[in-house]
JSON list of C-alpha atoms in Angstrom, two decimals:
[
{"chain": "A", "resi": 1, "resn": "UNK", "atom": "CA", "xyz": [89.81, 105.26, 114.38]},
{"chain": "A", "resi": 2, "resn": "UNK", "atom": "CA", "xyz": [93.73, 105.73, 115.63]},
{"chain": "A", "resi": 3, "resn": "UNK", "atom": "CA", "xyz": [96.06, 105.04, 113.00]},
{"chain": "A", "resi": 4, "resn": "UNK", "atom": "CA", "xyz": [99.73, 103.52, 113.09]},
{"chain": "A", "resi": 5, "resn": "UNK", "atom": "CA", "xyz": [102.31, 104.17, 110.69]},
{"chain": "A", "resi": 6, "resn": "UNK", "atom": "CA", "xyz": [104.15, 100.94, 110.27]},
{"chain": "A", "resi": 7, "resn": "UNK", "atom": "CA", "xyz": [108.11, 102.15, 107.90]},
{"chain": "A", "resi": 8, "resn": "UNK", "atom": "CA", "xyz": [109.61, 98.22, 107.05]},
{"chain": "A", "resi": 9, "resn": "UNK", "atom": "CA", "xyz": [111.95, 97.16, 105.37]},
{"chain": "A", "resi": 10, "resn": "UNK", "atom": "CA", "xyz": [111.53, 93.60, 103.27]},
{"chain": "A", "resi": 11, "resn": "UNK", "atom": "CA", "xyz": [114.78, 92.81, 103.95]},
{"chain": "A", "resi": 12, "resn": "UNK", "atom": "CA", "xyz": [113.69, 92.83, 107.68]},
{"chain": "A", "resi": 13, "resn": "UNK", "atom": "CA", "xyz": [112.42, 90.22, 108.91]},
{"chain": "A", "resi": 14, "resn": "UNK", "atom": "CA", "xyz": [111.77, 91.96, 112.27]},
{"chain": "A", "resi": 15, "resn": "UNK", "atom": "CA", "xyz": [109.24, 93.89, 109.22]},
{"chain": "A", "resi": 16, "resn": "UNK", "atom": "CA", "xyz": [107.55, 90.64, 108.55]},
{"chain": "A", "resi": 17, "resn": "UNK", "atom": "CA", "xyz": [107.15, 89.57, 112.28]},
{"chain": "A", "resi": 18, "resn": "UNK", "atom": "CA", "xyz": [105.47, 93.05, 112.85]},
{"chain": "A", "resi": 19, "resn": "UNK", "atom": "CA", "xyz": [103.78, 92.83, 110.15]},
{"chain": "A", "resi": 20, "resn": "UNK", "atom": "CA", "xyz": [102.27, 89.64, 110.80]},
{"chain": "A", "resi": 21, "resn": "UNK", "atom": "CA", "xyz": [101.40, 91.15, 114.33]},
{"chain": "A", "resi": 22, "resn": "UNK", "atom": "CA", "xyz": [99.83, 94.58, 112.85]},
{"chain": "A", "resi": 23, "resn": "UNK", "atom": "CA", "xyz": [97.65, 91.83, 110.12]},
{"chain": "A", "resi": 24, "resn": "UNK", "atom": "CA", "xyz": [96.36, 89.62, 113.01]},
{"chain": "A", "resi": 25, "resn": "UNK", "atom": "CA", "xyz": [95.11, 92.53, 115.52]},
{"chain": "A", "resi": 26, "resn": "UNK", "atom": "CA", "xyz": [94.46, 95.80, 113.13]},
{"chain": "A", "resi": 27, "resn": "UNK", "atom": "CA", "xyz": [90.54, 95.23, 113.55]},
{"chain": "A", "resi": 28, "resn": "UNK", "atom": "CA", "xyz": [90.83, 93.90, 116.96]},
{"chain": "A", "resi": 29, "resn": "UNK", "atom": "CA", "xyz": [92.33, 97.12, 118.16]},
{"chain": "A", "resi": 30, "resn": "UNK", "atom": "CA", "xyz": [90.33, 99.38, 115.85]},
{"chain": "A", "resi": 31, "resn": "UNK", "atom": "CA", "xyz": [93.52, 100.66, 114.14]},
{"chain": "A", "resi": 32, "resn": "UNK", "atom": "CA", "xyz": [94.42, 101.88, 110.50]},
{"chain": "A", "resi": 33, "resn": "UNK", "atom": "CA", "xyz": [97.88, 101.26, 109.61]},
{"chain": "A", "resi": 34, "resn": "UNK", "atom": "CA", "xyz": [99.78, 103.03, 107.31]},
{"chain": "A", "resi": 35, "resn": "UNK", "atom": "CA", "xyz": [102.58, 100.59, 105.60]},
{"chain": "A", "resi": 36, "resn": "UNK", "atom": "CA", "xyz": [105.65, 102.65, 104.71]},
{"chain": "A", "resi": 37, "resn": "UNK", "atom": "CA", "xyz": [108.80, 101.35, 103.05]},
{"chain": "A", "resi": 38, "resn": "UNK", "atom": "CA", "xyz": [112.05, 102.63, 103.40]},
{"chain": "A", "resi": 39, "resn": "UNK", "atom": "CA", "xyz": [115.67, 101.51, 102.62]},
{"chain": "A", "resi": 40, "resn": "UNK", "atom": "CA", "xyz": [116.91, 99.74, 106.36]},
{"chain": "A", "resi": 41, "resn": "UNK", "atom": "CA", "xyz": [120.53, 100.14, 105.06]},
{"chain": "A", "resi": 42, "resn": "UNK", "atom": "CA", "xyz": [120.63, 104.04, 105.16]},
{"chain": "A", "resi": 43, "resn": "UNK", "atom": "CA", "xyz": [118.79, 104.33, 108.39]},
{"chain": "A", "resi": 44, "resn": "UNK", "atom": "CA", "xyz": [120.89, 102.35, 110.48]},
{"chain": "A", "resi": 45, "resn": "UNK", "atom": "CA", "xyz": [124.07, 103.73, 108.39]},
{"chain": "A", "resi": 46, "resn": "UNK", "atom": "CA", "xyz": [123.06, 107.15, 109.61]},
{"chain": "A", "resi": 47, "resn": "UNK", "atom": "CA", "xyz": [122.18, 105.84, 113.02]},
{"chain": "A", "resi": 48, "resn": "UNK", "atom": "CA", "xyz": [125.85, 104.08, 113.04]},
{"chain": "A", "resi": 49, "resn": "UNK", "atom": "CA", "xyz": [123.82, 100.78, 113.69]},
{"chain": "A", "resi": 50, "resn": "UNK", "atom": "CA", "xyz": [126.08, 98.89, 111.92]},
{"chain": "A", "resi": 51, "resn": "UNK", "atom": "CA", "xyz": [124.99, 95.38, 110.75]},
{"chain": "A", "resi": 52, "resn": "UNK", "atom": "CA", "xyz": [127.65, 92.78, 112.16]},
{"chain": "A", "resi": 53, "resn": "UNK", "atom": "CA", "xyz": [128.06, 89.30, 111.25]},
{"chain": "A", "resi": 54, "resn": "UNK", "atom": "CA", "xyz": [128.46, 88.20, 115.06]},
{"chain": "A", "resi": 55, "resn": "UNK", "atom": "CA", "xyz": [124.96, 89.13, 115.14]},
{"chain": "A", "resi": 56, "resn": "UNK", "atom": "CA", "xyz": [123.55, 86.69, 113.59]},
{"chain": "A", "resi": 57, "resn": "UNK", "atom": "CA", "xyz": [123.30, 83.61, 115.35]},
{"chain": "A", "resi": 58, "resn": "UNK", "atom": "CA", "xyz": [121.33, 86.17, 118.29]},
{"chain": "A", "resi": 59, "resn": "UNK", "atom": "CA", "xyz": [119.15, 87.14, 115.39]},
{"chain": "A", "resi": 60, "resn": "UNK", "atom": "CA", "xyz": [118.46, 83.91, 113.83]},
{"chain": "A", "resi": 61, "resn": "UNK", "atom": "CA", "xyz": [117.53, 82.92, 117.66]},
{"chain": "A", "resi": 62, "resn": "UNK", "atom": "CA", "xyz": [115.43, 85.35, 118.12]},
{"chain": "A", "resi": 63, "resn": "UNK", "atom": "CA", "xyz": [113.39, 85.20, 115.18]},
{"chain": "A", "resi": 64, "resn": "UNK", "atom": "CA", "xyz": [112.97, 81.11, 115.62]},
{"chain": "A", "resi": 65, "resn": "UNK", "atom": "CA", "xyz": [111.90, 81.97, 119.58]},
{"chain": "A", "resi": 66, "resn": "UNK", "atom": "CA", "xyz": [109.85, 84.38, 118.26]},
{"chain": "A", "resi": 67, "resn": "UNK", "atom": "CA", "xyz": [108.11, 82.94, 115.38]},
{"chain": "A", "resi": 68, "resn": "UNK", "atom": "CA", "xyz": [107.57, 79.68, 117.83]},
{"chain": "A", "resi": 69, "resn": "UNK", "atom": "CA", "xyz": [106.09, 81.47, 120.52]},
{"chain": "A", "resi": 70, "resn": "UNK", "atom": "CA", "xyz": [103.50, 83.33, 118.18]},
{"chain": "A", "resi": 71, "resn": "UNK", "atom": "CA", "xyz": [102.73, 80.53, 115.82]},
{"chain": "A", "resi": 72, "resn": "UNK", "atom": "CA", "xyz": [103.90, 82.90, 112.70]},
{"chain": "A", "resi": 73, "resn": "UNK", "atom": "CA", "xyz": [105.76, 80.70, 109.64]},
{"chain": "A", "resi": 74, "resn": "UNK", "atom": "CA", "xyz": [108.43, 81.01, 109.34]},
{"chain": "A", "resi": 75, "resn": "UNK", "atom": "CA", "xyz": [111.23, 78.17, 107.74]},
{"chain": "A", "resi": 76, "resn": "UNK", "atom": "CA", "xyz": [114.41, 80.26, 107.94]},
{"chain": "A", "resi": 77, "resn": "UNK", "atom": "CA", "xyz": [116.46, 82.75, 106.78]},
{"chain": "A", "resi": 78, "resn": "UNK", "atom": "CA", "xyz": [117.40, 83.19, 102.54]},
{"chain": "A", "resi": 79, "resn": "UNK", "atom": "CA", "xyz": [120.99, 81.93, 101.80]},
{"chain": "A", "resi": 80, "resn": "UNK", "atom": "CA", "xyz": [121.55, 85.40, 100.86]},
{"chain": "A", "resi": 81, "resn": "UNK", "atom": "CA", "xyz": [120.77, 88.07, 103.73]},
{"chain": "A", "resi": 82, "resn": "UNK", "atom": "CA", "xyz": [121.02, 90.35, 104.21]},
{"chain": "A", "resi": 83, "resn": "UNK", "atom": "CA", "xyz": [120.05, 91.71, 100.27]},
{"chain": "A", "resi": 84, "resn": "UNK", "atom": "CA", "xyz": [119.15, 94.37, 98.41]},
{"chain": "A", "resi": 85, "resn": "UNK", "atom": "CA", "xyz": [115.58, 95.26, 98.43]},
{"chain": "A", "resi": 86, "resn": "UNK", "atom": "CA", "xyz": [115.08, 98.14, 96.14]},
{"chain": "A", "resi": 87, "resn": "UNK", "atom": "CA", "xyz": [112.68, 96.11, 93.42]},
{"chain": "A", "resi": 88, "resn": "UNK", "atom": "CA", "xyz": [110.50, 95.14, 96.03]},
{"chain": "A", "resi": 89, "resn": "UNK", "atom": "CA", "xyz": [110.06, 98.45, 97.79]},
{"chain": "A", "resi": 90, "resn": "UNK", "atom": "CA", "xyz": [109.39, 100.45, 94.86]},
{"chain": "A", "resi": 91, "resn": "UNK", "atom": "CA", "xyz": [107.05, 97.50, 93.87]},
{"chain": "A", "resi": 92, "resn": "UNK", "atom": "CA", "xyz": [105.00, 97.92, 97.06]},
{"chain": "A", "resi": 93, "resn": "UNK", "atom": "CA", "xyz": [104.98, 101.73, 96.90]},
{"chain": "A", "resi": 94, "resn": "UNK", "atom": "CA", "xyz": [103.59, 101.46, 93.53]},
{"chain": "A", "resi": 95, "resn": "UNK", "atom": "CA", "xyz": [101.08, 99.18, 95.00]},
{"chain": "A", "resi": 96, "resn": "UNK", "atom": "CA", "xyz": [99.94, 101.30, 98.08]},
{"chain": "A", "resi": 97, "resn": "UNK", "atom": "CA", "xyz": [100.06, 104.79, 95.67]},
{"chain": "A", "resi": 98, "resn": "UNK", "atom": "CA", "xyz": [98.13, 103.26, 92.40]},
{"chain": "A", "resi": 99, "resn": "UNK", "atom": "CA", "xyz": [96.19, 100.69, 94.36]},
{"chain": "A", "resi": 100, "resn": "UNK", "atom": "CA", "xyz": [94.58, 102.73, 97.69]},
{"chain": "A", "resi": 101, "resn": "UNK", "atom": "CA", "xyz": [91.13, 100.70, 98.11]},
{"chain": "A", "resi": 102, "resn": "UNK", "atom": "CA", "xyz": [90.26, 98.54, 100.59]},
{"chain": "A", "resi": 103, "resn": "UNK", "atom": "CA", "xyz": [93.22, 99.73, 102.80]},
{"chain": "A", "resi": 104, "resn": "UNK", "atom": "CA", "xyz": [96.00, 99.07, 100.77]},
{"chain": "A", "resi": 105, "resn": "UNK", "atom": "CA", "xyz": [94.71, 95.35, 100.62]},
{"chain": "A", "resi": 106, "resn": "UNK", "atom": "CA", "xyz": [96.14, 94.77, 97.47]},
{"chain": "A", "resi": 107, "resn": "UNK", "atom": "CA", "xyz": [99.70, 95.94, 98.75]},
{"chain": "A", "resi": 108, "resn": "UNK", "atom": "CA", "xyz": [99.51, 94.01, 101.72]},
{"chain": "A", "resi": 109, "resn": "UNK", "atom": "CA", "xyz": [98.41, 90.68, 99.95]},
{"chain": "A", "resi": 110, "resn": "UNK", "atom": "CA", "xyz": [102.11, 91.56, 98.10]},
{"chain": "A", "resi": 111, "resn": "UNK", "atom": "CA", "xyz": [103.44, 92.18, 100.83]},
{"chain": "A", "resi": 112, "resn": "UNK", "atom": "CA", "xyz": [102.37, 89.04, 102.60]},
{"chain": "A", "resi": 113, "resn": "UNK", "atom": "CA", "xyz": [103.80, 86.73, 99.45]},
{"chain": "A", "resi": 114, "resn": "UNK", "atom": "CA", "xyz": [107.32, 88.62, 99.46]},
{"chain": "A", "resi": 115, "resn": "UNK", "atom": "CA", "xyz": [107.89, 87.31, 102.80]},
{"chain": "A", "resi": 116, "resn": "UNK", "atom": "CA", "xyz": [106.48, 84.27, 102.41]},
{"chain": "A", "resi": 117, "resn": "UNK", "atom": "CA", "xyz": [108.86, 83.61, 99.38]},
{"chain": "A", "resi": 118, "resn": "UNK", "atom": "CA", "xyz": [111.92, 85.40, 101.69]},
{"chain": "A", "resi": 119, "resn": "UNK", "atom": "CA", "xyz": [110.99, 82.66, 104.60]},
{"chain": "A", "resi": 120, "resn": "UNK", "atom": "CA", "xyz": [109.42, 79.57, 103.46]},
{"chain": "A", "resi": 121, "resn": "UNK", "atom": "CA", "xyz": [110.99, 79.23, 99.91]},
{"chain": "A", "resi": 122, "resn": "UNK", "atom": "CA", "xyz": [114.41, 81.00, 101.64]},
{"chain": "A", "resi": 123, "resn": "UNK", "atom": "CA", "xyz": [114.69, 82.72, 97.83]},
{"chain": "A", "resi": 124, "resn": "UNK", "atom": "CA", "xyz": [115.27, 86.57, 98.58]},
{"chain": "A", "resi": 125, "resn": "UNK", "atom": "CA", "xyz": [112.96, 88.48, 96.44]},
{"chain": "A", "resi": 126, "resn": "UNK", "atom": "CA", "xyz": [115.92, 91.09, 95.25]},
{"chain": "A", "resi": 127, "resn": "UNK", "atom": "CA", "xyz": [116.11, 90.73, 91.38]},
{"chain": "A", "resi": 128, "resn": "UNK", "atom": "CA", "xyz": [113.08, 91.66, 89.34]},
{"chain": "A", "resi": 129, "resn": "UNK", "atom": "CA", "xyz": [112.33, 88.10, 88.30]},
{"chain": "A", "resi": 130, "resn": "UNK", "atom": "CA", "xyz": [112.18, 86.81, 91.57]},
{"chain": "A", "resi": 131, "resn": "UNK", "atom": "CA", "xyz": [109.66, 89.95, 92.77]},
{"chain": "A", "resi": 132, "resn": "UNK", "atom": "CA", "xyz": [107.22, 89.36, 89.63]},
{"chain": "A", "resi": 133, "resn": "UNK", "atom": "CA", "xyz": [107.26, 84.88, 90.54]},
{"chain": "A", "resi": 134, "resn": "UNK", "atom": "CA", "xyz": [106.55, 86.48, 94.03]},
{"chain": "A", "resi": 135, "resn": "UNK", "atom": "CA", "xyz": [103.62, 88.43, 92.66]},
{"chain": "A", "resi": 136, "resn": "UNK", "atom": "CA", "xyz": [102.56, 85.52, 90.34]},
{"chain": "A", "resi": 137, "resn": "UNK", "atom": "CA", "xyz": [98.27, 85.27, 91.10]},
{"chain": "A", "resi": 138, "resn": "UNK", "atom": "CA", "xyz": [98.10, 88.70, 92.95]},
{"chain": "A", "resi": 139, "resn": "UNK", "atom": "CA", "xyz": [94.38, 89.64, 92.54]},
{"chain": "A", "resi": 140, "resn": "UNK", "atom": "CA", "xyz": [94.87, 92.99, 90.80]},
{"chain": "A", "resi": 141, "resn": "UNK", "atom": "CA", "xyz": [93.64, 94.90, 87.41]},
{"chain": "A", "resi": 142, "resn": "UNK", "atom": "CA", "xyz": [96.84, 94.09, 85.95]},
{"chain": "A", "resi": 143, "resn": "UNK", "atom": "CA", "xyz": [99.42, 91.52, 86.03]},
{"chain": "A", "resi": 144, "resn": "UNK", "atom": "CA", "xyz": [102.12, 91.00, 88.43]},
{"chain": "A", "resi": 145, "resn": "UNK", "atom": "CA", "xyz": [105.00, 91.78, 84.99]},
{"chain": "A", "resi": 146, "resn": "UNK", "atom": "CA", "xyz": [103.30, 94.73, 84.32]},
{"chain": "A", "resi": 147, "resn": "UNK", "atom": "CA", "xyz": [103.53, 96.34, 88.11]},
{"chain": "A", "resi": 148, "resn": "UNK", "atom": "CA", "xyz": [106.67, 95.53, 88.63]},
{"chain": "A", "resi": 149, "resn": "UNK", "atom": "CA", "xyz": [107.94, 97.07, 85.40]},
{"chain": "A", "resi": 150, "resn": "UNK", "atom": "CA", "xyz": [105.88, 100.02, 86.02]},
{"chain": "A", "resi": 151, "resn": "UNK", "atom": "CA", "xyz": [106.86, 100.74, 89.79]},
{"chain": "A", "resi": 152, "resn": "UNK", "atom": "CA", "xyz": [110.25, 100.43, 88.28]},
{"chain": "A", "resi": 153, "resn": "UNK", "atom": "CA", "xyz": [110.10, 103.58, 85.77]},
{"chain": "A", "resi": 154, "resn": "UNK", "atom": "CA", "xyz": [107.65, 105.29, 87.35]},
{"chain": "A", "resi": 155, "resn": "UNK", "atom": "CA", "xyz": [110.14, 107.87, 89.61]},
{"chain": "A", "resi": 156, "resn": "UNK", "atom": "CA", "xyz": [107.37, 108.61, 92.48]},
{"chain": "A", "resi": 157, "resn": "UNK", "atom": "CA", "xyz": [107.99, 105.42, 93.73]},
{"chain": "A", "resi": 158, "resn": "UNK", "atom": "CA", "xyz": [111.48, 105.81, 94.11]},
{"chain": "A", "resi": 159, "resn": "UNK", "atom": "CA", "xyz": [110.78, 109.15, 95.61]},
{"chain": "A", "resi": 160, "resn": "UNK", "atom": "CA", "xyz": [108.21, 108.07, 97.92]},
{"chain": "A", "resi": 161, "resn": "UNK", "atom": "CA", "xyz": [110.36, 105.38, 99.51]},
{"chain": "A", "resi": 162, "resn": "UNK", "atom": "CA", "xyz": [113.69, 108.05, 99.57]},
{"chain": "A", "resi": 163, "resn": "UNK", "atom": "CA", "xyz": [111.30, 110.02, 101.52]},
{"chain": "A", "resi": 164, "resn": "UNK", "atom": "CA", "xyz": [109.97, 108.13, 103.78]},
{"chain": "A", "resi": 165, "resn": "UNK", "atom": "CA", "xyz": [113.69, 106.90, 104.72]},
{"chain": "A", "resi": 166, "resn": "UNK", "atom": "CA", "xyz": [114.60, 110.59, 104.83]},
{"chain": "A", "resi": 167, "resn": "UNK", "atom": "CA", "xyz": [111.44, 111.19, 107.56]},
{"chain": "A", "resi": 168, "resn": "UNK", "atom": "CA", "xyz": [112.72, 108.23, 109.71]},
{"chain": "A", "resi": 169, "resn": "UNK", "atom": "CA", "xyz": [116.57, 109.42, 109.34]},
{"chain": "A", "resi": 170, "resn": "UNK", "atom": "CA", "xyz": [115.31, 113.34, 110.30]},
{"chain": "A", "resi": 171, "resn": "UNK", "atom": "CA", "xyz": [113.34, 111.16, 113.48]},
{"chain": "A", "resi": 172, "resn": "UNK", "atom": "CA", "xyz": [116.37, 109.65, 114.23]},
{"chain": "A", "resi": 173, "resn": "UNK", "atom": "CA", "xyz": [115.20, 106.25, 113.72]},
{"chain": "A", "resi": 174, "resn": "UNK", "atom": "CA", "xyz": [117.81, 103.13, 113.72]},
{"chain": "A", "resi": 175, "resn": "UNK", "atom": "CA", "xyz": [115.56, 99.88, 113.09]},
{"chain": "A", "resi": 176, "resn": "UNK", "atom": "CA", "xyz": [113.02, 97.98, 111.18]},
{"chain": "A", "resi": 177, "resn": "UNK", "atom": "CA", "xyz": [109.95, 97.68, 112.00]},
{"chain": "A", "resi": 178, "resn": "UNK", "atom": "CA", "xyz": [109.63, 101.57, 113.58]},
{"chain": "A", "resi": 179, "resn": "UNK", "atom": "CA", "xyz": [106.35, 101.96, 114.31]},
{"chain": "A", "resi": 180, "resn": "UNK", "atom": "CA", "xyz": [104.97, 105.03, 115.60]}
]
């Protein structure tokens, strides 16, 4: 079986539109995908991709053409974007590093009701509060309060996500999604 490593950034909802895309064909192509967060912000800072406000309306465009063409929901953008998305990475690593069976299933069912809170509720899931409502019902061994506290002391899940933005700065990388 080939396997894809998918880096994203919540804060990107390029991320969730790939996402969405990797979710829908991952069997049909026979592919494992390997979910990686990483901190957007640094990336395209040491890319010199610098995030403009004139780029917006192109963006916002794009993702409603998109999202229109491919059937995947989407109701718009949170007032606040972009934001900061540190709680929710860490969360997710946690998730994917405790939480391995099935796939990552578990991480991707959080995954899949971060963005759906980002784009249909338009609430950005940045504070800590607004991850753990997110997480609210997530099938796990534990409680959504307790992950999100734990991901949050726990320092390998800083690390891990450091990392992985220092592997896609080293590749040169300047976007969300970069899948290779």
């Amino acid at each position: 079986m080939a396997e894809i490593v998918f880096y994203f950034d919540c804060a990107s909802v390029f991320s969730y539109i790939g996402f969405e895309f990797m979710e829908k064909y991952r069997e049909l192509w026979n592919v494992k995908v390997d979910y990686r967060p990483f901190y957007l912000d640094k990336v395209m800072a040491r890319a010199k991709n610098t995030f403009s406000p004139n780029k917006l309306p192109y963006l916002f465009a794009d993702v409603r053409r998109t999202t229109g063409v491919t059937k995947i929901p989407f109701k718009g953008m949170p007032p606040k974007y972009p934001y900061d998305p540190t709680v929710a990475l860490r969360t997710l690593q946690y998730l994917k590093t405790k939480y391995p069976q099935n796939d990552n299933q578990l991480m991707r069912q959080a995954m899949r009701r971060l963005w759906r809170m980002e784009y249909f509720d338009r609430k950005a899931p940045e504070s800590i509060d607004n991850v753990k409502e997110a997480l609210r019902g997530l099938p796990s061994p534990v409680d959504s309060d307790t992950i999100v506290d734990a991901a949050l002391t726990e320092s390998d899940t800083l690390d891990a996500v450091v990392q992985n933005t220092q592997s896609l700065e080293e590749m040169r990388a300047f976007g969300a999604p970069t899948i290779l």
